[in-house]
Amino acid sequence: MEEYFYIDDSEQQQGPVNGNDLRKYGVTEKTLVWKAGMENWQPAGSVPELSVIFVQPPVPPISSSSSAKPENEASRESPQAHTDFVGKPDNYLIWAILTTILCCLPLGIVAIVYSSKVDTLWSAGDKIGAKEAADKSKLFSILSLVIGIVSITIGFFMGVAGAFFGI
């Protein structure tokens, strides 16, 4: 493949670079490229010779039937392995903050940490990681709430018992 010049993100001309290596340098279909013999700069995706480097290989379809798999392999598969996510999971940040302040500080902080990971993972395309972080945030928020309620209840009964028995 021939060598091309390209315009980088800072509007600087770079190259020459072999056409097969352009993606390694961050060139996208919209990046302007030029080579000897071209009249003007053109988007890389509109250059016939380069359009093949931007074609993504087709993703094979996932079979939803487990009959094609051996019985032992199908039983080991996670039920959530093929879950399609409709939208970003709730990060439970409000619950994490409230349980941190009102109930149990250590577990609430863990819940806040997992809550903050949800949006980051989702934006990075890690939908399963975002779902797991959301689930852990919810778990630690609930644990913090339960420990807080149990602690307040014990404290109340100890206060009542102390007043009753004069302790």
PDB file of C-alpha atoms in Angstrom, residues 47-146:
ATOM      1  CA  VAL A  47     -10.203   6.962  -0.403  1.00  0.00           C
ATOM      2  CA  PRO A  48     -10.971   3.586  -2.034  1.00  0.00           C
ATOM      3  CA  GLU A  49      -7.569   2.113  -1.202  1.00  0.00           C
ATOM      4  CA  LEU A  50      -7.942   3.025   2.491  1.00  0.00           C
ATOM      5  CA  SER A  51     -11.594   2.156   2.985  1.00  0.00           C
ATOM      6  CA  VAL A  52     -10.674  -1.493   3.577  1.00  0.00           C
ATOM      7  CA  ILE A  53      -8.628  -0.673   6.694  1.00  0.00           C
ATOM      8  CA  PHE A  54     -11.687   0.870   8.358  1.00  0.00           C
ATOM      9  CA  VAL A  55     -14.009  -2.079   7.772  1.00  0.00           C
ATOM     10  CA  GLN A  56     -14.628  -3.927  11.033  1.00  0.00           C
ATOM     11  CA  PRO A  57     -14.648  -7.721  10.801  1.00  0.00           C
ATOM     12  CA  PRO A  58     -18.159  -9.113  11.241  1.00  0.00           C
ATOM     13  CA  VAL A  59     -18.966 -10.372  14.709  1.00  0.00           C
ATOM     14  CA  PRO A  60     -20.231 -13.941  14.634  1.00  0.00           C
ATOM     15  CA  PRO A  61     -23.759 -14.291  16.000  1.00  0.00           C
ATOM     16  CA  ILE A  62     -24.175 -15.792  19.433  1.00  0.00           C
ATOM     17  CA  SER A  63     -26.322 -18.880  19.417  1.00  0.00           C
ATOM     18  CA  SER A  64     -29.066 -18.649  22.005  1.00  0.00           C
ATOM     19  CA  SER A  65     -29.811 -22.360  21.977  1.00  0.00           C
ATOM     20  CA  SER A  66     -27.829 -24.489  24.371  1.00  0.00           C
ATOM     21  CA  SER A  67     -28.583 -27.672  22.416  1.00  0.00           C
ATOM     22  CA  ALA A  68     -25.520 -27.140  20.239  1.00  0.00           C
ATOM     23  CA  LYS A  69     -23.274 -27.182  23.309  1.00  0.00           C
ATOM     24  CA  PRO A  70     -22.245 -30.182  25.316  1.00  0.00           C
ATOM     25  CA  GLU A  71     -24.434 -30.618  28.376  1.00  0.00           C
ATOM     26  CA  ASN A  72     -21.663 -29.901  30.891  1.00  0.00           C
ATOM     27  CA  GLU A  73     -20.610 -26.708  29.086  1.00  0.00           C
ATOM     28  CA  ALA A  74     -24.165 -25.376  28.902  1.00  0.00           C
ATOM     29  CA  SER A  75     -24.654 -25.909  32.628  1.00  0.00           C
ATOM     30  CA  ARG A  76     -21.535 -23.897  33.468  1.00  0.00           C
ATOM     31  CA  GLU A  77     -22.620 -20.871  31.457  1.00  0.00           C
ATOM     32  CA  SER A  78     -23.688 -17.865  33.485  1.00  0.00           C
ATOM     33  CA  PRO A  79     -27.374 -16.980  33.075  1.00  0.00           C
ATOM     34  CA  GLN A  80     -26.312 -13.352  32.551  1.00  0.00           C
ATOM     35  CA  ALA A  81     -23.750 -14.164  29.850  1.00  0.00           C
ATOM     36  CA  HIS A  82     -25.995 -13.016  27.011  1.00  0.00           C
ATOM     37  CA  THR A  83     -27.892 -10.261  28.811  1.00  0.00           C
ATOM     38  CA  ASP A  84     -28.535  -7.224  26.634  1.00  0.00           C
ATOM     39  CA  PHE A  85     -28.506  -4.004  28.617  1.00  0.00           C
ATOM     40  CA  VAL A  86     -31.207  -1.523  27.752  1.00  0.00           C
ATOM     41  CA  GLY A  87     -29.676   1.404  29.605  1.00  0.00           C
ATOM     42  CA  LYS A  88     -27.039   2.422  32.092  1.00  0.00           C
ATOM     43  CA  PRO A  89     -27.641   0.836  35.497  1.00  0.00           C
ATOM     44  CA  ASP A  90     -28.483   3.044  38.465  1.00  0.00           C
ATOM     45  CA  ASN A  91     -25.319   3.904  40.389  1.00  0.00           C
ATOM     46  CA  TYR A  92     -27.121   4.174  43.778  1.00  0.00           C
ATOM     47  CA  LEU A  93     -24.930   7.166  44.684  1.00  0.00           C
ATOM     48  CA  ILE A  94     -27.646   8.928  46.694  1.00  0.00           C
ATOM     49  CA  TRP A  95     -28.285   5.791  48.767  1.00  0.00           C
ATOM     50  CA  ALA A  96     -24.550   5.301  49.247  1.00  0.00           C
ATOM     51  CA  ILE A  97     -24.130   8.874  50.517  1.00  0.00           C
ATOM     52  CA  LEU A  98     -27.166   8.699  52.813  1.00  0.00           C
ATOM     53  CA  THR A  99     -26.118   5.392  54.346  1.00  0.00           C
ATOM     54  CA  THR A 100     -22.584   6.712  54.820  1.00  0.00           C
ATOM     55  CA  ILE A 101     -23.815   9.767  56.709  1.00  0.00           C
ATOM     56  CA  LEU A 102     -26.694   8.190  58.629  1.00  0.00           C
ATOM     57  CA  CYS A 103     -25.789   4.557  59.163  1.00  0.00           C
ATOM     58  CA  CYS A 104     -22.388   2.952  58.788  1.00  0.00           C
ATOM     59  CA  LEU A 105     -19.423   5.001  57.613  1.00  0.00           C
ATOM     60  CA  PRO A 106     -17.027   2.206  56.483  1.00  0.00           C
ATOM     61  CA  LEU A 107     -19.540   0.286  54.364  1.00  0.00           C
ATOM     62  CA  GLY A 108     -21.035   3.505  53.055  1.00  0.00           C
ATOM     63  CA  ILE A 109     -17.645   4.611  51.757  1.00  0.00           C
ATOM     64  CA  VAL A 110     -17.244   1.300  49.923  1.00  0.00           C
ATOM     65  CA  ALA A 111     -20.707   1.851  48.408  1.00  0.00           C
ATOM     66  CA  ILE A 112     -19.676   5.348  47.246  1.00  0.00           C
ATOM     67  CA  VAL A 113     -16.519   3.967  45.614  1.00  0.00           C
ATOM     68  CA  TYR A 114     -18.509   1.373  43.664  1.00  0.00           C
ATOM     69  CA  SER A 115     -21.129   4.010  42.757  1.00  0.00           C
ATOM     70  CA  SER A 116     -18.466   6.222  41.243  1.00  0.00           C
ATOM     71  CA  LYS A 117     -17.204   3.340  39.100  1.00  0.00           C
ATOM     72  CA  VAL A 118     -20.567   2.730  37.403  1.00  0.00           C
ATOM     73  CA  ASP A 119     -20.537   5.781  35.110  1.00  0.00           C
ATOM     74  CA  THR A 120     -16.836   5.418  34.323  1.00  0.00           C
ATOM     75  CA  LEU A 121     -17.160   1.764  33.344  1.00  0.00           C
ATOM     76  CA  TRP A 122     -20.316   2.405  31.325  1.00  0.00           C
ATOM     77  CA  SER A 123     -18.630   5.240  29.407  1.00  0.00           C
ATOM     78  CA  ALA A 124     -15.657   2.976  28.696  1.00  0.00           C
ATOM     79  CA  GLY A 125     -18.026   0.416  27.182  1.00  0.00           C
ATOM     80  CA  ASP A 126     -17.697  -2.121  29.993  1.00  0.00           C
ATOM     81  CA  LYS A 127     -21.411  -2.742  30.480  1.00  0.00           C
ATOM     82  CA  ILE A 128     -20.942  -5.898  32.532  1.00  0.00           C
ATOM     83  CA  GLY A 129     -18.412  -4.164  34.795  1.00  0.00           C
ATOM     84  CA  ALA A 130     -20.812  -1.241  35.257  1.00  0.00           C
ATOM     85  CA  LYS A 131     -23.638  -3.638  36.168  1.00  0.00           C
ATOM     86  CA  GLU A 132     -21.394  -5.460  38.675  1.00  0.00           C
ATOM     87  CA  ALA A 133     -20.274  -2.148  40.233  1.00  0.00           C
ATOM     88  CA  ALA A 134     -23.920  -1.036  40.512  1.00  0.00           C
ATOM     89  CA  ASP A 135     -24.844  -4.325  42.169  1.00  0.00           C
ATOM     90  CA  LYS A 136     -21.973  -4.006  44.672  1.00  0.00           C
ATOM     91  CA  SER A 137     -22.911  -0.400  45.427  1.00  0.00           C
ATOM     92  CA  LYS A 138     -26.479  -1.502  46.140  1.00  0.00           C
ATOM     93  CA  LEU A 139     -25.248  -4.394  48.304  1.00  0.00           C
ATOM     94  CA  PHE A 140     -22.962  -2.232  50.440  1.00  0.00           C
ATOM     95  CA  SER A 141     -25.648   0.463  50.778  1.00  0.00           C
ATOM     96  CA  ILE A 142     -28.113  -2.137  52.047  1.00  0.00           C
ATOM     97  CA  LEU A 143     -25.531  -3.647  54.415  1.00  0.00           C
ATOM     98  CA  SER A 144     -24.709  -0.180  55.748  1.00  0.00           C
ATOM     99  CA  LEU A 145     -28.400   0.539  56.281  1.00  0.00           C
ATOM    100  CA  VAL A 146     -28.986  -2.762  58.104  1.00  0.00           C
TER     101      VAL A 146
END
